[in-house]
């Protein structure tokens, strides 16, 4: 069984690398952001609370996030393991996680701030079907038009310089201390996120002691 946490600033490629590991190792990819979005889209009471907190510029409280993680991992559908994405985001959450669960490694994808700006500002979202694009890595065949449903591609409201700068500051001041706690436990595998998708995946697997992927 493989139990991993994947960390890194927004735009570092966590989701892509988590999916590659998930598909090849039959892991469950647990994205806290996806869980938040599901609750908001299905109009649960928790979703309404999360939506209100985000709209007010607040972070979702630690106890709420911890309850979500506890409930999700409590489903025990991860027979071969899991890869946790988007948690922990601060030192309190990291301490809770270490006290409650054991993990094999923390994968840290490291990219400089300038690369984050370039990647995030290049992101586009189909306004119709929700498919993600990136004008650097995944361009549509026709500019501003979704390849799947012909919907209009738009930039997310919070994909702007000020919002990115704020998220980077949150990561440096709140999430990096959590990463350092994992580092003291000798759990962290550092990889260079500026490389190609396949090179990053190869370096992750080497750091984890997993055999190279067979293409």
PDB file of C-alpha atoms in Angstrom:
ATOM      1  CA  UNK A   1       0.000   0.000   0.000  1.00  0.00           C
ATOM      2  CA  UNK A   2       1.216   3.499  -0.895  1.00  0.00           C
ATOM      3  CA  UNK A   3       0.098   6.520   1.144  1.00  0.00           C
ATOM      4  CA  UNK A   4       1.341   9.880  -0.087  1.00  0.00           C
ATOM      5  CA  UNK A   5       0.770  13.609   0.328  1.00  0.00           C
ATOM      6  CA  UNK A   6       1.614  15.877  -2.616  1.00  0.00           C
ATOM      7  CA  UNK A   7       2.454  19.538  -1.960  1.00  0.00           C
ATOM      8  CA  UNK A   8       3.558  22.598  -3.880  1.00  0.00           C
ATOM      9  CA  UNK A   9       2.430  26.085  -4.849  1.00  0.00           C
ATOM     10  CA  UNK A  10      -0.508  26.591  -7.172  1.00  0.00           C
ATOM     11  CA  UNK A  11       0.485  25.905 -10.768  1.00  0.00           C
ATOM     12  CA  UNK A  12       3.300  23.488  -9.873  1.00  0.00           C
ATOM     13  CA  UNK A  13       1.545  20.514 -11.478  1.00  0.00           C
ATOM     14  CA  UNK A  14       0.354  18.637  -8.378  1.00  0.00           C
ATOM     15  CA  UNK A  15      -2.879  17.483  -9.988  1.00  0.00           C
ATOM     16  CA  UNK A  16      -1.162  16.166 -13.115  1.00  0.00           C
ATOM     17  CA  UNK A  17       1.469  14.235 -11.192  1.00  0.00           C
ATOM     18  CA  UNK A  18      -1.066  12.898  -8.686  1.00  0.00           C
ATOM     19  CA  UNK A  19      -3.199  11.563 -11.546  1.00  0.00           C
ATOM     20  CA  UNK A  20      -0.208   9.814 -13.148  1.00  0.00           C
ATOM     21  CA  UNK A  21       0.598   8.047  -9.875  1.00  0.00           C
ATOM     22  CA  UNK A  22      -3.080   7.288  -9.251  1.00  0.00           C
ATOM     23  CA  UNK A  23      -3.605   5.653 -12.635  1.00  0.00           C
ATOM     24  CA  UNK A  24      -0.426   3.595 -12.553  1.00  0.00           C
ATOM     25  CA  UNK A  25      -0.513   2.469  -8.910  1.00  0.00           C
ATOM     26  CA  UNK A  26      -4.315   2.223  -8.576  1.00  0.00           C
ATOM     27  CA  UNK A  27      -4.371   4.850  -5.848  1.00  0.00           C
ATOM     28  CA  UNK A  28      -7.304   6.994  -4.763  1.00  0.00           C
ATOM     29  CA  UNK A  29      -6.625  10.666  -5.546  1.00  0.00           C
ATOM     30  CA  UNK A  30      -8.146  12.721  -2.734  1.00  0.00           C
ATOM     31  CA  UNK A  31      -8.327  16.393  -3.700  1.00  0.00           C
ATOM     32  CA  UNK A  32      -9.579  18.638  -0.919  1.00  0.00           C
ATOM     33  CA  UNK A  33     -10.398  21.338  -3.473  1.00  0.00           C
ATOM     34  CA  UNK A  34     -12.551  18.889  -5.442  1.00  0.00           C
ATOM     35  CA  UNK A  35     -14.385  17.921  -2.252  1.00  0.00           C
ATOM     36  CA  UNK A  36     -15.068  21.604  -1.502  1.00  0.00           C
ATOM     37  CA  UNK A  37     -16.338  22.141  -5.070  1.00  0.00           C
ATOM     38  CA  UNK A  38     -18.597  19.077  -4.852  1.00  0.00           C
ATOM     39  CA  UNK A  39     -20.235  20.378  -1.685  1.00  0.00           C
ATOM     40  CA  UNK A  40     -20.710  23.832  -3.234  1.00  0.00           C
ATOM     41  CA  UNK A  41     -22.132  22.487  -6.510  1.00  0.00           C
ATOM     42  CA  UNK A  42     -24.527  20.076  -4.806  1.00  0.00           C
ATOM     43  CA  UNK A  43     -25.708  22.794  -2.395  1.00  0.00           C
ATOM     44  CA  UNK A  44     -25.014  20.968   0.843  1.00  0.00           C
ATOM     45  CA  UNK A  45     -25.068  22.845   4.146  1.00  0.00           C
ATOM     46  CA  UNK A  46     -21.307  22.478   4.330  1.00  0.00           C
ATOM     47  CA  UNK A  47     -21.040  23.777   0.762  1.00  0.00           C
ATOM     48  CA  UNK A  48     -23.046  26.883   1.629  1.00  0.00           C
ATOM     49  CA  UNK A  49     -20.778  27.554   4.588  1.00  0.00           C
ATOM     50  CA  UNK A  50     -17.609  27.026   2.543  1.00  0.00           C
ATOM     51  CA  UNK A  51     -18.935  29.261  -0.259  1.00  0.00           C
ATOM     52  CA  UNK A  52     -19.755  32.034   2.212  1.00  0.00           C
ATOM     53  CA  UNK A  53     -16.330  31.808   3.863  1.00  0.00           C
ATOM     54  CA  UNK A  54     -14.513  31.922   0.537  1.00  0.00           C
ATOM     55  CA  UNK A  55     -16.637  34.861  -0.646  1.00  0.00           C
ATOM     56  CA  UNK A  56     -15.702  36.738   2.538  1.00  0.00           C
ATOM     57  CA  UNK A  57     -12.030  36.076   1.854  1.00  0.00           C
ATOM     58  CA  UNK A  58     -11.713  33.659   4.754  1.00  0.00           C
ATOM     59  CA  UNK A  59      -9.939  30.323   4.848  1.00  0.00           C
ATOM     60  CA  UNK A  60     -12.024  27.243   5.561  1.00  0.00           C
ATOM     61  CA  UNK A  61     -11.513  26.585   9.322  1.00  0.00           C
ATOM     62  CA  UNK A  62      -9.060  23.862  10.308  1.00  0.00           C
ATOM     63  CA  UNK A  63     -11.671  21.814  12.159  1.00  0.00           C
ATOM     64  CA  UNK A  64     -13.925  21.754   9.077  1.00  0.00           C
ATOM     65  CA  UNK A  65     -11.056  20.635   6.845  1.00  0.00           C
ATOM     66  CA  UNK A  66      -9.990  18.001   9.374  1.00  0.00           C
ATOM     67  CA  UNK A  67     -13.559  16.647   9.537  1.00  0.00           C
ATOM     68  CA  UNK A  68     -13.621  16.377   5.741  1.00  0.00           C
ATOM     69  CA  UNK A  69     -10.297  14.518   5.664  1.00  0.00           C
ATOM     70  CA  UNK A  70     -11.350  12.192   8.487  1.00  0.00           C
ATOM     71  CA  UNK A  71     -14.644  11.382   6.744  1.00  0.00           C
ATOM     72  CA  UNK A  72     -13.013  10.841   3.331  1.00  0.00           C
ATOM     73  CA  UNK A  73     -10.233   8.583   4.600  1.00  0.00           C
ATOM     74  CA  UNK A  74     -12.816   6.807   6.749  1.00  0.00           C
ATOM     75  CA  UNK A  75     -14.495   5.508   3.597  1.00  0.00           C
ATOM     76  CA  UNK A  76     -11.581   3.044   3.245  1.00  0.00           C
ATOM     77  CA  UNK A  77     -11.978   2.717  -0.523  1.00  0.00           C
ATOM     78  CA  UNK A  78      -8.213   3.055  -0.966  1.00  0.00           C
ATOM     79  CA  UNK A  79      -7.250  -0.626  -1.076  1.00  0.00           C
ATOM     80  CA  UNK A  80      -3.880   0.119  -2.690  1.00  0.00           C
ATOM     81  CA  UNK A  81      -3.356   3.483  -1.049  1.00  0.00           C
ATOM     82  CA  UNK A  82      -4.067   7.169  -1.631  1.00  0.00           C
ATOM     83  CA  UNK A  83      -2.451  10.391  -2.733  1.00  0.00           C
ATOM     84  CA  UNK A  84      -3.699  13.436  -0.817  1.00  0.00           C
ATOM     85  CA  UNK A  85      -3.722  16.747  -2.694  1.00  0.00           C
ATOM     86  CA  UNK A  86      -4.467  20.162  -1.159  1.00  0.00           C
ATOM     87  CA  UNK A  87      -3.961  19.169   2.463  1.00  0.00           C
ATOM     88  CA  UNK A  88      -2.425  20.066   4.838  1.00  0.00           C
ATOM     89  CA  UNK A  89      -2.269  23.791   4.210  1.00  0.00           C
ATOM     90  CA  UNK A  90      -0.878  24.903   7.545  1.00  0.00           C
ATOM     91  CA  UNK A  91       0.988  23.676  10.603  1.00  0.00           C
ATOM     92  CA  UNK A  92      -2.159  22.900  12.620  1.00  0.00           C
ATOM     93  CA  UNK A  93      -3.494  20.649   9.858  1.00  0.00           C
ATOM     94  CA  UNK A  94      -0.107  18.949   9.447  1.00  0.00           C
ATOM     95  CA  UNK A  95       0.100  18.158  13.160  1.00  0.00           C
ATOM     96  CA  UNK A  96      -3.445  16.759  13.111  1.00  0.00           C
ATOM     97  CA  UNK A  97      -2.580  14.566  10.138  1.00  0.00           C
ATOM     98  CA  UNK A  98       0.633  13.190  11.639  1.00  0.00           C
ATOM     99  CA  UNK A  99      -1.153  12.419  14.897  1.00  0.00           C
ATOM    100  CA  UNK A 100      -4.026  10.659  13.132  1.00  0.00           C
ATOM    101  CA  UNK A 101      -2.484   8.858  10.144  1.00  0.00           C
ATOM    102  CA  UNK A 102       0.756   7.336   8.934  1.00  0.00           C
ATOM    103  CA  UNK A 103       2.107   8.138   5.474  1.00  0.00           C
ATOM    104  CA  UNK A 104       4.991   6.888   3.365  1.00  0.00           C
ATOM    105  CA  UNK A 105       6.174  10.168   1.849  1.00  0.00           C
ATOM    106  CA  UNK A 106       5.400  13.800   1.076  1.00  0.00           C
ATOM    107  CA  UNK A 107       6.053  14.715  -2.555  1.00  0.00           C
ATOM    108  CA  UNK A 108       7.079  18.365  -2.864  1.00  0.00           C
ATOM    109  CA  UNK A 109       7.071  19.874  -6.364  1.00  0.00           C
ATOM    110  CA  UNK A 110       9.217  22.999  -6.266  1.00  0.00           C
ATOM    111  CA  UNK A 111       8.817  25.823  -8.797  1.00  0.00           C
ATOM    112  CA  UNK A 112       9.947  29.489  -8.647  1.00  0.00           C
ATOM    113  CA  UNK A 113       7.354  32.243  -8.332  1.00  0.00           C
ATOM    114  CA  UNK A 114       7.852  33.504 -11.887  1.00  0.00           C
ATOM    115  CA  UNK A 115       6.909  30.098 -13.281  1.00  0.00           C
ATOM    116  CA  UNK A 116       3.777  30.110 -11.117  1.00  0.00           C
ATOM    117  CA  UNK A 117       2.697  33.458 -12.595  1.00  0.00           C
ATOM    118  CA  UNK A 118       3.322  32.254 -16.151  1.00  0.00           C
ATOM    119  CA  UNK A 119       1.417  29.001 -15.709  1.00  0.00           C
ATOM    120  CA  UNK A 120      -1.551  30.327 -13.750  1.00  0.00           C
ATOM    121  CA  UNK A 121      -2.080  33.321 -16.042  1.00  0.00           C
ATOM    122  CA  UNK A 122      -2.121  30.881 -18.986  1.00  0.00           C
ATOM    123  CA  UNK A 123      -4.960  28.810 -17.518  1.00  0.00           C
ATOM    124  CA  UNK A 124      -8.341  28.756 -19.228  1.00  0.00           C
ATOM    125  CA  UNK A 125     -11.618  27.064 -18.360  1.00  0.00           C
ATOM    126  CA  UNK A 126     -14.459  26.069 -20.677  1.00  0.00           C
ATOM    127  CA  UNK A 127     -17.488  28.110 -19.602  1.00  0.00           C
ATOM    128  CA  UNK A 128     -19.766  25.311 -20.798  1.00  0.00           C
ATOM    129  CA  UNK A 129     -18.313  21.893 -19.856  1.00  0.00           C
ATOM    130  CA  UNK A 130     -15.656  22.984 -17.352  1.00  0.00           C
ATOM    131  CA  UNK A 131     -12.676  21.389 -19.139  1.00  0.00           C
ATOM    132  CA  UNK A 132      -9.321  22.863 -18.116  1.00  0.00           C
ATOM    133  CA  UNK A 133      -6.800  24.202 -20.631  1.00  0.00           C
ATOM    134  CA  UNK A 134      -3.399  25.840 -20.341  1.00  0.00           C
ATOM    135  CA  UNK A 135      -2.061  27.972 -23.162  1.00  0.00           C
ATOM    136  CA  UNK A 136       1.447  26.709 -22.413  1.00  0.00           C
ATOM    137  CA  UNK A 137       0.818  22.959 -22.146  1.00  0.00           C
ATOM    138  CA  UNK A 138      -2.653  22.263 -23.515  1.00  0.00           C
ATOM    139  CA  UNK A 139      -3.839  24.706 -26.156  1.00  0.00           C
ATOM    140  CA  UNK A 140      -7.223  24.325 -27.869  1.00  0.00           C
ATOM    141  CA  UNK A 141      -7.229  23.654 -31.608  1.00  0.00           C
ATOM    142  CA  UNK A 142      -9.075  26.944 -32.110  1.00  0.00           C
ATOM    143  CA  UNK A 143      -8.267  29.984 -29.969  1.00  0.00           C
ATOM    144  CA  UNK A 144     -10.705  30.526 -27.081  1.00  0.00           C
ATOM    145  CA  UNK A 145     -12.930  27.595 -28.136  1.00  0.00           C
ATOM    146  CA  UNK A 146     -13.257  24.266 -26.298  1.00  0.00           C
ATOM    147  CA  UNK A 147     -12.197  21.239 -28.361  1.00  0.00           C
ATOM    148  CA  UNK A 148     -14.963  19.103 -26.823  1.00  0.00           C
ATOM    149  CA  UNK A 149     -18.129  21.216 -26.743  1.00  0.00           C
ATOM    150  CA  UNK A 150     -17.182  24.428 -28.618  1.00  0.00           C
ATOM    151  CA  UNK A 151     -17.849  26.434 -25.467  1.00  0.00           C
ATOM    152  CA  UNK A 152     -16.063  29.732 -24.856  1.00  0.00           C
ATOM    153  CA  UNK A 153     -12.816  29.519 -22.893  1.00  0.00           C
ATOM    154  CA  UNK A 154     -12.516  32.024 -20.075  1.00  0.00           C
ATOM    155  CA  UNK A 155      -9.960  32.988 -17.454  1.00  0.00           C
ATOM    156  CA  UNK A 156     -10.934  32.351 -13.850  1.00  0.00           C
ATOM    157  CA  UNK A 157     -11.731  35.502 -11.881  1.00  0.00           C
ATOM    158  CA  UNK A 158      -8.964  34.818  -9.362  1.00  0.00           C
ATOM    159  CA  UNK A 159      -6.271  34.042 -11.939  1.00  0.00           C
ATOM    160  CA  UNK A 160      -4.777  37.530 -11.830  1.00  0.00           C
ATOM    161  CA  UNK A 161      -1.530  39.009 -10.545  1.00  0.00           C
ATOM    162  CA  UNK A 162      -2.871  40.227  -7.206  1.00  0.00           C
ATOM    163  CA  UNK A 163      -4.635  36.960  -6.387  1.00  0.00           C
ATOM    164  CA  UNK A 164      -1.601  34.876  -7.381  1.00  0.00           C
ATOM    165  CA  UNK A 165       0.671  37.064  -5.270  1.00  0.00           C
ATOM    166  CA  UNK A 166      -1.679  36.620  -2.305  1.00  0.00           C
ATOM    167  CA  UNK A 167      -1.800  32.834  -2.736  1.00  0.00           C
ATOM    168  CA  UNK A 168       1.987  32.659  -2.960  1.00  0.00           C
ATOM    169  CA  UNK A 169       2.273  34.663   0.246  1.00  0.00           C
ATOM    170  CA  UNK A 170      -0.194  32.311   1.969  1.00  0.00           C
ATOM    171  CA  UNK A 171       1.846  29.330   0.801  1.00  0.00           C
ATOM    172  CA  UNK A 172       5.137  30.788   2.036  1.00  0.00           C
ATOM    173  CA  UNK A 173       3.792  31.877   5.423  1.00  0.00           C
ATOM    174  CA  UNK A 174       1.287  29.098   6.191  1.00  0.00           C
ATOM    175  CA  UNK A 175       1.975  25.980   4.122  1.00  0.00           C
ATOM    176  CA  UNK A 176       5.771  25.958   4.087  1.00  0.00           C
ATOM    177  CA  UNK A 177       5.935  25.542   7.903  1.00  0.00           C
ATOM    178  CA  UNK A 178       3.797  22.409   7.465  1.00  0.00           C
ATOM    179  CA  UNK A 179       6.213  21.193   4.810  1.00  0.00           C
ATOM    180  CA  UNK A 180       9.137  21.809   7.171  1.00  0.00           C
ATOM    181  CA  UNK A 181       7.440  19.698   9.841  1.00  0.00           C
ATOM    182  CA  UNK A 182       7.234  16.825   7.363  1.00  0.00           C
ATOM    183  CA  UNK A 183      10.856  17.469   6.414  1.00  0.00           C
ATOM    184  CA  UNK A 184      11.952  17.073  10.035  1.00  0.00           C
ATOM    185  CA  UNK A 185      10.226  13.674   9.978  1.00  0.00           C
ATOM    186  CA  UNK A 186      12.332  12.810   6.892  1.00  0.00           C
ATOM    187  CA  UNK A 187       9.227  12.277   4.787  1.00  0.00           C
ATOM    188  CA  UNK A 188       9.822  14.852   2.029  1.00  0.00           C
ATOM    189  CA  UNK A 189      10.860  14.050  -1.547  1.00  0.00           C
ATOM    190  CA  UNK A 190      11.806  17.255  -3.437  1.00  0.00           C
ATOM    191  CA  UNK A 191      11.443  17.401  -7.232  1.00  0.00           C
ATOM    192  CA  UNK A 192      12.060  20.213  -9.717  1.00  0.00           C
ATOM    193  CA  UNK A 193       8.711  21.288 -11.159  1.00  0.00           C
ATOM    194  CA  UNK A 194      10.280  23.163 -14.090  1.00  0.00           C
ATOM    195  CA  UNK A 195      10.997  19.919 -15.948  1.00  0.00           C
ATOM    196  CA  UNK A 196       8.651  18.172 -18.374  1.00  0.00           C
ATOM    197  CA  UNK A 197       5.692  16.204 -17.079  1.00  0.00           C
ATOM    198  CA  UNK A 198       7.392  12.863 -17.733  1.00  0.00           C
ATOM    199  CA  UNK A 199      10.727  13.975 -16.243  1.00  0.00           C
ATOM    200  CA  UNK A 200       8.981  15.128 -13.067  1.00  0.00           C
ATOM    201  CA  UNK A 201       7.120  11.831 -12.816  1.00  0.00           C
ATOM    202  CA  UNK A 202      10.356   9.869 -13.297  1.00  0.00           C
ATOM    203  CA  UNK A 203      12.063  11.883 -10.549  1.00  0.00           C
ATOM    204  CA  UNK A 204       9.118  11.380  -8.197  1.00  0.00           C
ATOM    205  CA  UNK A 205       9.189   7.636  -8.751  1.00  0.00           C
ATOM    206  CA  UNK A 206      12.960   7.526  -8.252  1.00  0.00           C
ATOM    207  CA  UNK A 207      12.624   9.459  -4.993  1.00  0.00           C
ATOM    208  CA  UNK A 208       9.879   7.123  -3.800  1.00  0.00           C
ATOM    209  CA  UNK A 209      11.794   4.001  -4.813  1.00  0.00           C
ATOM    210  CA  UNK A 210       9.099   2.977  -7.307  1.00  0.00           C
ATOM    211  CA  UNK A 211      10.059   1.271 -10.561  1.00  0.00           C
ATOM    212  CA  UNK A 212      10.043   3.499 -13.669  1.00  0.00           C
ATOM    213  CA  UNK A 213       6.734   3.661 -15.483  1.00  0.00           C
ATOM    214  CA  UNK A 214       6.386   1.264 -18.397  1.00  0.00           C
ATOM    215  CA  UNK A 215       5.037   3.096 -21.456  1.00  0.00           C
TER     216      UNK A 215
END
